[in-house]
mmCIF file of C-alpha atoms in Angstrom:
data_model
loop_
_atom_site.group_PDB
_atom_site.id
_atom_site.type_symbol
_atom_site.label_atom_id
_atom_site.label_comp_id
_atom_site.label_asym_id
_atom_site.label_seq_id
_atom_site.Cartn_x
_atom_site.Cartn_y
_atom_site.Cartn_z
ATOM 1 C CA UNK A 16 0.000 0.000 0.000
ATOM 2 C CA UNK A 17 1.297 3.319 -0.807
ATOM 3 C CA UNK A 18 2.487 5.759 1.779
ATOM 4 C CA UNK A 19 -0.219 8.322 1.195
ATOM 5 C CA UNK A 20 -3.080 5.550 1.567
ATOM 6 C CA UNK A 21 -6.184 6.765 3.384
ATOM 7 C CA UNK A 22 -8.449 4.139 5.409
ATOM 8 C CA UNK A 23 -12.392 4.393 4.065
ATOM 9 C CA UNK A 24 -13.784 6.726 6.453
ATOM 10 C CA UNK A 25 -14.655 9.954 6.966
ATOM 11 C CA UNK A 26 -12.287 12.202 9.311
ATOM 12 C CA UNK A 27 -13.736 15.189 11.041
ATOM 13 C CA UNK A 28 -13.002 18.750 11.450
ATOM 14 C CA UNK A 29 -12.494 18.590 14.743
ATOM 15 C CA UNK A 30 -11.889 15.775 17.617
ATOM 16 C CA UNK A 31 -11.709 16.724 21.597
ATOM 17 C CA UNK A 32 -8.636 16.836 23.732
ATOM 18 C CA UNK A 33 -7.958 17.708 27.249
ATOM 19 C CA UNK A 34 -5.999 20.573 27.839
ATOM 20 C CA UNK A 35 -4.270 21.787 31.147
ATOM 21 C CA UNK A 36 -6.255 25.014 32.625
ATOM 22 C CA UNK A 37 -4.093 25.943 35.710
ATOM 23 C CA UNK A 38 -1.351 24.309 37.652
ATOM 24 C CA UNK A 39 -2.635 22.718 40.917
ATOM 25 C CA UNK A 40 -1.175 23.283 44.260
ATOM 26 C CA UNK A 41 -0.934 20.319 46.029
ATOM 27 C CA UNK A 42 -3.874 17.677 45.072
ATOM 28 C CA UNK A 43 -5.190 18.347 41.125
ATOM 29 C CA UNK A 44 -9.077 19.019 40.879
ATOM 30 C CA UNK A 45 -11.075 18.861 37.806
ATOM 31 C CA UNK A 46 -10.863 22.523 37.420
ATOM 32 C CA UNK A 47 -6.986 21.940 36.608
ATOM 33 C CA UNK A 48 -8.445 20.714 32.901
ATOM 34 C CA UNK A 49 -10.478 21.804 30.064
ATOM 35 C CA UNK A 50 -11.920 19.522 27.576
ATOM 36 C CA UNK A 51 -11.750 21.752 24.213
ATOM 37 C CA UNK A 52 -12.373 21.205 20.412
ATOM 38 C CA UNK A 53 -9.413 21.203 18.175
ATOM 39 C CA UNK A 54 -8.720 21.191 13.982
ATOM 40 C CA UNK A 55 -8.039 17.517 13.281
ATOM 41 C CA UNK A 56 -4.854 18.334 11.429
ATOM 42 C CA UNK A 57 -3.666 16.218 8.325
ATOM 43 C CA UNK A 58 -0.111 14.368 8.597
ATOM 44 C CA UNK A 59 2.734 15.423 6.183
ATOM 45 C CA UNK A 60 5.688 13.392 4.655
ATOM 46 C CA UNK A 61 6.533 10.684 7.058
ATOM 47 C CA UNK A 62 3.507 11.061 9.533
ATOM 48 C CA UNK A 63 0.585 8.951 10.581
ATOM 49 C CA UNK A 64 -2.865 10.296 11.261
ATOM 50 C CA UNK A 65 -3.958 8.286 13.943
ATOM 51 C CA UNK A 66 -7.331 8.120 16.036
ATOM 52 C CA UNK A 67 -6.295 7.040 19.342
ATOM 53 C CA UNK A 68 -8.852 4.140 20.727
ATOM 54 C CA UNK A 69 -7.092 3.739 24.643
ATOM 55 C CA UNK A 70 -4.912 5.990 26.541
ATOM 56 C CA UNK A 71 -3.166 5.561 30.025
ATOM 57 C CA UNK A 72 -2.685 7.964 32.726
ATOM 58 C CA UNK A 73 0.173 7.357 34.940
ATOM 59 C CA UNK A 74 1.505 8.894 38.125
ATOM 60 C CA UNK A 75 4.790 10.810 36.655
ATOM 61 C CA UNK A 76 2.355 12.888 34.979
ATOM 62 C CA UNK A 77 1.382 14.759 38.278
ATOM 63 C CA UNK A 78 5.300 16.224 37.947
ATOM 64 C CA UNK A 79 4.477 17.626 34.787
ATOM 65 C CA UNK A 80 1.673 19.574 35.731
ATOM 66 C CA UNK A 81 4.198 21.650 37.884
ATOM 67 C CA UNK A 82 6.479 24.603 36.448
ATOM 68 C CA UNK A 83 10.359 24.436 35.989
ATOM 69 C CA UNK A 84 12.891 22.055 34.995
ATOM 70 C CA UNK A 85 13.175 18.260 34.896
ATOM 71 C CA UNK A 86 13.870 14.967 32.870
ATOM 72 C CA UNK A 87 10.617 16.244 30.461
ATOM 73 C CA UNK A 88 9.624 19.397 29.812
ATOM 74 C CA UNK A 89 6.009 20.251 31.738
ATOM 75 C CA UNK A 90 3.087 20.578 30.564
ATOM 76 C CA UNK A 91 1.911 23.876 29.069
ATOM 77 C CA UNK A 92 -1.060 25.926 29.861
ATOM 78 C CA UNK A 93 -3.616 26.138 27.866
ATOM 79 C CA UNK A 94 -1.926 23.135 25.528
ATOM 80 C CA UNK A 95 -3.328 19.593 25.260
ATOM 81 C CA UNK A 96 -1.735 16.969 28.162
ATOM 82 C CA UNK A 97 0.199 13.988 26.719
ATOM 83 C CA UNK A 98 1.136 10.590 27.417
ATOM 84 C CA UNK A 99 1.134 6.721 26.509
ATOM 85 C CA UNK A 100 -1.936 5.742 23.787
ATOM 86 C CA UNK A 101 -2.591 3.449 21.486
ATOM 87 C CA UNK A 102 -4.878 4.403 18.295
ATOM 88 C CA UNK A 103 -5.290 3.108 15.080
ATOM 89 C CA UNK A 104 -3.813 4.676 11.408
ATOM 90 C CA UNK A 105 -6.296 6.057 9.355
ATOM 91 C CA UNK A 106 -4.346 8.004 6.949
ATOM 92 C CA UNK A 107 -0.188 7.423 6.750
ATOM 93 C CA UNK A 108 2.158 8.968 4.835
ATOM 94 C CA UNK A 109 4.965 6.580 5.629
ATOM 95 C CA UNK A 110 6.299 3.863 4.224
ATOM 96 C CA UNK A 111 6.040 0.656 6.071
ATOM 97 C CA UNK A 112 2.672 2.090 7.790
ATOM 98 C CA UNK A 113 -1.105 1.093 6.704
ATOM 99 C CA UNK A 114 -4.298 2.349 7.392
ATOM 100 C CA UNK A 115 -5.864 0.160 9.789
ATOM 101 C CA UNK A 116 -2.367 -0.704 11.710
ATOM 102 C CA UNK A 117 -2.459 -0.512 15.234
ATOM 103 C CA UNK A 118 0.523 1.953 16.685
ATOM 104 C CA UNK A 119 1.661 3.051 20.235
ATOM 105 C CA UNK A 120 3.028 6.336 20.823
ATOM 106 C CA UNK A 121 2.711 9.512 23.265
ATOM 107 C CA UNK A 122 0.062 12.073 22.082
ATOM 108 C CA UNK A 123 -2.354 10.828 24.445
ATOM 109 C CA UNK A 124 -5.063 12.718 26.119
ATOM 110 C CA UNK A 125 -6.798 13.580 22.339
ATOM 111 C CA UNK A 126 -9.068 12.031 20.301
ATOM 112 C CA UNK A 127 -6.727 12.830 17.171
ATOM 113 C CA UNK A 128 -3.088 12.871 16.623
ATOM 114 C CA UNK A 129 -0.391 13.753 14.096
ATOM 115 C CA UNK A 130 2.719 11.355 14.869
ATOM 116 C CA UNK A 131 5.835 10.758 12.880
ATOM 117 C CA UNK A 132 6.164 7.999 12.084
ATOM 118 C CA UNK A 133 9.458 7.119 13.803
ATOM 119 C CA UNK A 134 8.051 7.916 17.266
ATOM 120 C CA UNK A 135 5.276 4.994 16.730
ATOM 121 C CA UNK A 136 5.845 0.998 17.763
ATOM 122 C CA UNK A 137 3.696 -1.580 15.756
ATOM 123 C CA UNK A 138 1.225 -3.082 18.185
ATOM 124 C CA UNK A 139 -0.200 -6.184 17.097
ATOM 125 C CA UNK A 140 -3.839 -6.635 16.128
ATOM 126 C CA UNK A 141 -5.987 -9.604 15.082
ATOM 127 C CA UNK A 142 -8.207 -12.133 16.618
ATOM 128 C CA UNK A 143 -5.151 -13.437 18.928
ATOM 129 C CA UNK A 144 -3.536 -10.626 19.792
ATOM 130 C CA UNK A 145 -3.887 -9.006 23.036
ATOM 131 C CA UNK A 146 -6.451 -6.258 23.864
ATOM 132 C CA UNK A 147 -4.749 -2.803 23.002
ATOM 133 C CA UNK A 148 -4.760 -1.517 26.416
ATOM 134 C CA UNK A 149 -1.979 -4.453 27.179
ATOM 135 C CA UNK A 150 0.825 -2.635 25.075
ATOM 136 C CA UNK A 151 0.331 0.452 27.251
ATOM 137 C CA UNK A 152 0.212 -1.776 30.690
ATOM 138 C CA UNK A 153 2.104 -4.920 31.094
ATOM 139 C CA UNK A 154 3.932 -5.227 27.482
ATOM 140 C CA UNK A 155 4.374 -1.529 27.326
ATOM 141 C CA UNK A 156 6.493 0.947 29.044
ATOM 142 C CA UNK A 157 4.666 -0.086 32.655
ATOM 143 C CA UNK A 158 5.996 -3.467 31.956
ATOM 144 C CA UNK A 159 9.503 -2.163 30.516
ATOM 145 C CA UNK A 160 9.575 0.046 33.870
ATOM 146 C CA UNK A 161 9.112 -3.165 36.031
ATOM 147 C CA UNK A 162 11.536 -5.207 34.123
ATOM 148 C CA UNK A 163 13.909 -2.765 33.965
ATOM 149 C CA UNK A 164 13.822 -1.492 37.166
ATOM 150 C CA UNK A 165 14.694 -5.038 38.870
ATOM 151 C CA UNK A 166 17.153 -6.613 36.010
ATOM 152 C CA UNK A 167 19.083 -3.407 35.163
ATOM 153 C CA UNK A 168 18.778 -1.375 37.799
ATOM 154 C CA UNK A 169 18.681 -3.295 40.761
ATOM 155 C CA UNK A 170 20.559 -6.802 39.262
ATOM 156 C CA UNK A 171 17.996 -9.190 40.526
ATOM 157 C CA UNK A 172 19.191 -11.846 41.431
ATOM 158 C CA UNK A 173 17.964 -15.783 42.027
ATOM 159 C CA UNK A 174 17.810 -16.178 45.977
ATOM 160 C CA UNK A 175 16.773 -12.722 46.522
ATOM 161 C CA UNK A 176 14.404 -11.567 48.728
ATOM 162 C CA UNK A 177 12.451 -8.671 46.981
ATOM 163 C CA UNK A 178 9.767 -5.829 48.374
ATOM 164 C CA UNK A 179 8.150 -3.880 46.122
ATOM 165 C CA UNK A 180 6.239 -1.025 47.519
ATOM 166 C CA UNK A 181 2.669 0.288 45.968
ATOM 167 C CA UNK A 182 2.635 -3.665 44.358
ATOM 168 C CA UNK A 183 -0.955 -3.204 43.553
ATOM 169 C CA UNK A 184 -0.640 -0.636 41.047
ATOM 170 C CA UNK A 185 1.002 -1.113 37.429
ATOM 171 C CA UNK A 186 4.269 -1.089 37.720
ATOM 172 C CA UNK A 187 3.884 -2.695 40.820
ATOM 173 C CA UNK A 188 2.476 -5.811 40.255
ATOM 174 C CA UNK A 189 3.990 -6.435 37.012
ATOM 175 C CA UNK A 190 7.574 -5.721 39.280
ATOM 176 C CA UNK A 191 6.907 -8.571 42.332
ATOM 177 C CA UNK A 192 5.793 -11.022 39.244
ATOM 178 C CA UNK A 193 9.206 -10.458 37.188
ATOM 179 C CA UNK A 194 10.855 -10.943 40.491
ATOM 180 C CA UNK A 195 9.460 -14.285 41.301
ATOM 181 C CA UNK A 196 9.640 -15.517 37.929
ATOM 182 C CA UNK A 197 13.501 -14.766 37.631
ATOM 183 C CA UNK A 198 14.158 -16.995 40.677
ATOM 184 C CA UNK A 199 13.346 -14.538 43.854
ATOM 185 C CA UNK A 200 13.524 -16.623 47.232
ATOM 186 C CA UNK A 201 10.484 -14.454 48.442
ATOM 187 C CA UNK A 202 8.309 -11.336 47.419
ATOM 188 C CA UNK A 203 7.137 -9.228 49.409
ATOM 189 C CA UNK A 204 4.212 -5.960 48.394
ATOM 190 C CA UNK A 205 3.395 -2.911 50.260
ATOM 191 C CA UNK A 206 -0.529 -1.887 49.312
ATOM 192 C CA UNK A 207 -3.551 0.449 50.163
ATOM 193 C CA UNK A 208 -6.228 -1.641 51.606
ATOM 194 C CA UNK A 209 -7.183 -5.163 52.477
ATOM 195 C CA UNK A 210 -8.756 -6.018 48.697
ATOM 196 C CA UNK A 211 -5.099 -4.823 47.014
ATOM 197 C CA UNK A 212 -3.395 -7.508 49.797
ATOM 198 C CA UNK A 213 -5.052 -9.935 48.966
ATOM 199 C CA UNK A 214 -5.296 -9.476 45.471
ATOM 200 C CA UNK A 215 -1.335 -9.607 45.852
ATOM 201 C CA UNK A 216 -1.295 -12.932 47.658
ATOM 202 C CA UNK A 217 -4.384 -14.747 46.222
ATOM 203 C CA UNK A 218 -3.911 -13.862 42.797
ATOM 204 C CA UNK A 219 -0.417 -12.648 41.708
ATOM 205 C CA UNK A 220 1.586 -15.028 43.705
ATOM 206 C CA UNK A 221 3.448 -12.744 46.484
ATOM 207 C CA UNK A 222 4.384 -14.534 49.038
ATOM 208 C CA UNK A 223 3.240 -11.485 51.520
ATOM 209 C CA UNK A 224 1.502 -8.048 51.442
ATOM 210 C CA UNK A 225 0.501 -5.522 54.037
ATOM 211 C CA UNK A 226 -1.857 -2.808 54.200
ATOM 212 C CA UNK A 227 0.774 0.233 54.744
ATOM 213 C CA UNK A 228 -2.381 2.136 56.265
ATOM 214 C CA UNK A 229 -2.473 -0.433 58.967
ATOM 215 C CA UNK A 230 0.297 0.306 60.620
ATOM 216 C CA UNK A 231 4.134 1.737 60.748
ATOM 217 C CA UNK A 232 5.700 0.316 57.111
ATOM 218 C CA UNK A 233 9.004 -0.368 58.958
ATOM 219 C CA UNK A 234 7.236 -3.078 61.725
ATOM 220 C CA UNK A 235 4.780 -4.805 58.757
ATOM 221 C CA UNK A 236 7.815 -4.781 56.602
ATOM 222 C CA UNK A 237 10.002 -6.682 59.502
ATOM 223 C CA UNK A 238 7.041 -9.163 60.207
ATOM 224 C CA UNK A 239 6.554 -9.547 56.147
ATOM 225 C CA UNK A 240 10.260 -10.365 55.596
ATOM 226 C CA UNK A 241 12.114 -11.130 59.561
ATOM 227 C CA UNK A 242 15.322 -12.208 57.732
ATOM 228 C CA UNK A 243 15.540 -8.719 55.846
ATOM 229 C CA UNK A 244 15.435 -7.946 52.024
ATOM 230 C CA UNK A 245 18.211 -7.997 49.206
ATOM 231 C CA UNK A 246 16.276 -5.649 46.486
ATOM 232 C CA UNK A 247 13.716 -2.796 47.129
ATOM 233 C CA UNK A 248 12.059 -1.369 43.883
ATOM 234 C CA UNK A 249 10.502 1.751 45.019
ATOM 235 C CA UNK A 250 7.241 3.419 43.866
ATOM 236 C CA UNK A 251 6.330 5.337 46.738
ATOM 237 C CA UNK A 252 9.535 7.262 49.015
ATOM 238 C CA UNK A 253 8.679 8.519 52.239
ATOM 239 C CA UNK A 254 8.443 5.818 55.247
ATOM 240 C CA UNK A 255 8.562 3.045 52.657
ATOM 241 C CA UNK A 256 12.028 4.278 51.409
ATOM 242 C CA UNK A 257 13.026 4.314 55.380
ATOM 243 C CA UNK A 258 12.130 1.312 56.232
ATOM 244 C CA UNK A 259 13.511 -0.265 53.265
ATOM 245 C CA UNK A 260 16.633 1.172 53.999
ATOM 246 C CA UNK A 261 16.416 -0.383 57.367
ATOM 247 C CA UNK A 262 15.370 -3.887 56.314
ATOM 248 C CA UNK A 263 18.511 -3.655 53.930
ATOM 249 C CA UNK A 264 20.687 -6.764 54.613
ATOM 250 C CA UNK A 265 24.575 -6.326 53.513
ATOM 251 C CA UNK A 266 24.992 -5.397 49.336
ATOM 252 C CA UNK A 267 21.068 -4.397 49.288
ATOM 253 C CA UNK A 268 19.882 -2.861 45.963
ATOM 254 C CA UNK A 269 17.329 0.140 45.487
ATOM 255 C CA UNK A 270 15.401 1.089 42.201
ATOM 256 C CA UNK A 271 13.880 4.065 42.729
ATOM 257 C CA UNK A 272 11.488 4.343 39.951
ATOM 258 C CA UNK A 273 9.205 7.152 41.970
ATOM 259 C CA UNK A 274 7.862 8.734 45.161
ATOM 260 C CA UNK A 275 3.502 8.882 44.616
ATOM 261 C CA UNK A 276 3.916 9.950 48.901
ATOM 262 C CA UNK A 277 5.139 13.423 48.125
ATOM 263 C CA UNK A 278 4.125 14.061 44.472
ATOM 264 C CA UNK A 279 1.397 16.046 45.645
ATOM 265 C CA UNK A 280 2.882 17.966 48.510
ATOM 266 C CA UNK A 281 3.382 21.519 49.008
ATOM 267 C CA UNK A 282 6.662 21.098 50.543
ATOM 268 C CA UNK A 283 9.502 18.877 49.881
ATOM 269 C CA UNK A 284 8.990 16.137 52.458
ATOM 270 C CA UNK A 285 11.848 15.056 54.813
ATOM 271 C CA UNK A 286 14.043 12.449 53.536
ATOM 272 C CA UNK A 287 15.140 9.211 55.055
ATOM 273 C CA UNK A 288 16.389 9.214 58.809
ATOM 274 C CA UNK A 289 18.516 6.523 58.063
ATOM 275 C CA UNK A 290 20.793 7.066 55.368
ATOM 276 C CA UNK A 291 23.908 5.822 57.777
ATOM 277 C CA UNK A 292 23.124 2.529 57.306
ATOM 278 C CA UNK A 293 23.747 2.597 53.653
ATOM 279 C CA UNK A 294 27.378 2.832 54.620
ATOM 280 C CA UNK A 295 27.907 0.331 56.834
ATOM 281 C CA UNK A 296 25.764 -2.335 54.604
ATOM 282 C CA UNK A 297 27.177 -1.187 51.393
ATOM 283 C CA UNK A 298 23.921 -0.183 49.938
ATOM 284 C CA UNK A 299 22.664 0.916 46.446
ATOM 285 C CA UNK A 300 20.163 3.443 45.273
ATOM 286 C CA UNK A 301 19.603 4.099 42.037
ATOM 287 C CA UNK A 302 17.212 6.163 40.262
ATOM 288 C CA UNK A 303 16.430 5.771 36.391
ATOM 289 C CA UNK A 304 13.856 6.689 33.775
ATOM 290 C CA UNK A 305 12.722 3.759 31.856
ATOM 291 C CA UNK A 306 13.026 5.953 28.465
ATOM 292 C CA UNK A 307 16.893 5.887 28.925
ATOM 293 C CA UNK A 308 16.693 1.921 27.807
ATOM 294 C CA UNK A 309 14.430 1.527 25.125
ATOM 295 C CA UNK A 310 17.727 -0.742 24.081
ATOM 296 C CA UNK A 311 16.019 -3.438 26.584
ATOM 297 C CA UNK A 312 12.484 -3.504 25.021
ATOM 298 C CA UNK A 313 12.836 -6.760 22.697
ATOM 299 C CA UNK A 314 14.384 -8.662 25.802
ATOM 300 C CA UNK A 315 11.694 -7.610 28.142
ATOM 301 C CA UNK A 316 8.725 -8.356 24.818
ATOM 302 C CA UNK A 317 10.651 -12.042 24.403
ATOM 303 C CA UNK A 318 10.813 -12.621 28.128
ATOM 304 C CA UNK A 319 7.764 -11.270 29.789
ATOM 305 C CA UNK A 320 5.761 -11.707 26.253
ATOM 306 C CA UNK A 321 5.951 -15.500 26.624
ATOM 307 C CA UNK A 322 4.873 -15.382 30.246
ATOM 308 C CA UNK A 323 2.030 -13.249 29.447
ATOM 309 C CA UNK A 324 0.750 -15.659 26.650
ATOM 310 C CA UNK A 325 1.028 -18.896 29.168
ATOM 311 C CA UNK A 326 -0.638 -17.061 31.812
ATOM 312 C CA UNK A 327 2.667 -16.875 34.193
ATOM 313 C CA UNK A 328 2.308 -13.430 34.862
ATOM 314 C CA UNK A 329 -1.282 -12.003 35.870
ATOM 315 C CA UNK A 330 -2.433 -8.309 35.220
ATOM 316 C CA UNK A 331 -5.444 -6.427 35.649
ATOM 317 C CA UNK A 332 -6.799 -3.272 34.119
ATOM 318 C CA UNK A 333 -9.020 -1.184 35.789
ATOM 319 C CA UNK A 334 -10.980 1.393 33.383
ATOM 320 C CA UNK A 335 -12.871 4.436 32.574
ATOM 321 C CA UNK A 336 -14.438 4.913 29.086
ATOM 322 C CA UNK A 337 -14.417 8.061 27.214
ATOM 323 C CA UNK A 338 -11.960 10.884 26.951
ATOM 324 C CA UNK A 339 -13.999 13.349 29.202
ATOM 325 C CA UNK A 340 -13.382 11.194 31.869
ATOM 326 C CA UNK A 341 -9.609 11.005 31.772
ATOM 327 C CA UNK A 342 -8.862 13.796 34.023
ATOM 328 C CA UNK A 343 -11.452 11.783 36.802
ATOM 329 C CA UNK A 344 -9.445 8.664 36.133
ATOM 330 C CA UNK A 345 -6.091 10.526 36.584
ATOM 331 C CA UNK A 346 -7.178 11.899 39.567
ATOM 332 C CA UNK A 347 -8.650 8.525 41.127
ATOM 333 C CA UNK A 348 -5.019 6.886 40.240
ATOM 334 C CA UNK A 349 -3.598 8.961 41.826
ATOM 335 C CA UNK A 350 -5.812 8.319 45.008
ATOM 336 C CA UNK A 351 -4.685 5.276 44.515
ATOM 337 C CA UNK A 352 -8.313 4.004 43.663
ATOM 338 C CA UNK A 353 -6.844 1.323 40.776
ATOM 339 C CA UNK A 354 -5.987 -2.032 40.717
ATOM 340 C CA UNK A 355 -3.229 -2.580 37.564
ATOM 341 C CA UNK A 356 -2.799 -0.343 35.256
ATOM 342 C CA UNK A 357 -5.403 2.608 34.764
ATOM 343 C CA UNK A 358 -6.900 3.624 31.086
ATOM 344 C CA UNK A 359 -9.052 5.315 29.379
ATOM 345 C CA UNK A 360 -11.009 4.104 26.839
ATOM 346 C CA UNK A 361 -11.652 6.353 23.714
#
């Protein structure tokens, strides 16, 4: 097929996307977005029109809402949000791309999107193939950011005992899986109420889970693992980073892949009481962004793809359809309301 094919169907004038109004202080509301009409624009030499059909929300978006520098540039005001989506082509002007192909990429939070061409992955479609949502969760960059995070960054190794903390959520659970498939002695999961424990434990496999609103982190987290832990992937900071840090045992490894306790704070919380120890234990922290080893991604599809197709490793969506509802369903992640990855259906 040519590289100016159209798909057979009509495209609009307009589609809806959800801008930012106003940058919160401390918790988003509603009133931080607008939902607005926009020119569906056509794609030129080497870009795809695409009309997105799912789109995540995930928790490092709540930096981006906020002013000044870091690893990504923020959002802007008054500009459409973006993020992970998956849509289908409907007009390409790219060789190697067809209408009708399914394509990943992150000009989320629209109806419509212009990408080039090189910025979109091939997500496969068909009868067999997994729903669409999947290669935003568990085969896409939430899964990456598990795998990652433990083989990489933390060198996972057989024998290890492994905690993972906000285990419920996305990266979470896909993490405390990938540990006990590569060989970990025991798992253990940090969650937000009784249903998310046992969910951990009953249907994922971890061999322990506490409700981290139940109680001090650092005393569940002795009773949870009494002989101490060997790798901590981090979600959360804050008392879980502490008490990590003091369940270390000698050569302990930390992947800090985020902090959801202080994201929406007004002031930087205090850090860790307990940094000494890392001396004396010869500890490791290190953070990463999963975007700095795309390299990885046909490992982690080969490895985690064929335990996802013989059932091996478990995940769970929870979802919200239509795009007026993704600021509600970004908020409610990040009130920690999910179970698995959170999307949006288009």
């Amino acid at each position: 097929m040519s590289a100016a094919s159209t798909e057979q169907r009509t495209v609009p004038e307009s589609g809806r996307e959800i801008r930012l109004a106003s940058r919160p202080s401390g918790w988003p509301t509603l009133d931080d977005f607008d939902l607005a009409e926009a020119p569906v624009a056509r794609p030129g030499p080497g870009e795809l029109l695409v009309r997105n059909v799912v789109m995540s929300v995930d928790p490092y978006m709540r930096g981006r809402m906020n002013a000044g520098r870091s690893y990504v540039a923020p959002f802007e005001l008054g500009k459409p949000l973006d993020g992970g989506a998956v849509g289908r082509v409907v007009e390409s002007r790219a060789e190697g791309v067809s209408p009708g192909d399914l394509v990943s990429h992150q000009l989320g939070w629209r109806e419509w999107a212009v990408v080039p061409a090189d910025r979109a992955l091939p997500v496969p479609g068909g009868p067999d193939a997994p729903p669409p949502g999947t290669f935003l969760g568990v085969l896409g960059m939430t899964g990456l950011t598990a795998y990652v995070g433990l083989v990489e960054i933390a060198q996972q190794r057989a024998g290890d005992v492994v905690f993972v903390s906000g285990a419920a959520g996305a990266v979470g659970s896909a993490a405390g899986q990938i540990a006990a498939l590569r060989g970990a002695a025991r798992v253990v999961g940090s969650a937000g109420s009784p249903e998310k424990v046992r969910y951990l434990t009953e249907e994922l496999g971890f061999d322990a889970a506490f409700d981290y609103k139940a109680g001090p982190v650092a005393d569940q987290l002795a009773e949870a693992a009494p002989d101490g832990i060997d790798v901590y992937f981090d979600n959360v900071g804050g008392d879980h980073l502490e008490a990590a840090i003091g369940a270390m045992r000698t050569g302990g490894r930390i992947a800090m892949c985020g902090a959801i306790s202080a994201y929406n704070e007004t002031e930087p919380p205090p850090g860790p009481r307990n940094l000494g120890l890392m001396v004396g234990r010869r500890l490791t922290a290190r953070g990463f962004i999963v975007g700095d080893h795309i390299e990885v991604r046909e490992r982690f599809l080969a490895e985690v793809g064929e335990w996802v197709r013989a059932g091996r490793l478990r995940h769970r969506e929870t979802t919200m359809s239509g795009l007026e509802r993704a600021p509600e369903a970004f908020l409610a992640m990040l009130r920690g309301e999910n179970i698995g990855k959170m999307l949006v259906e288009l």
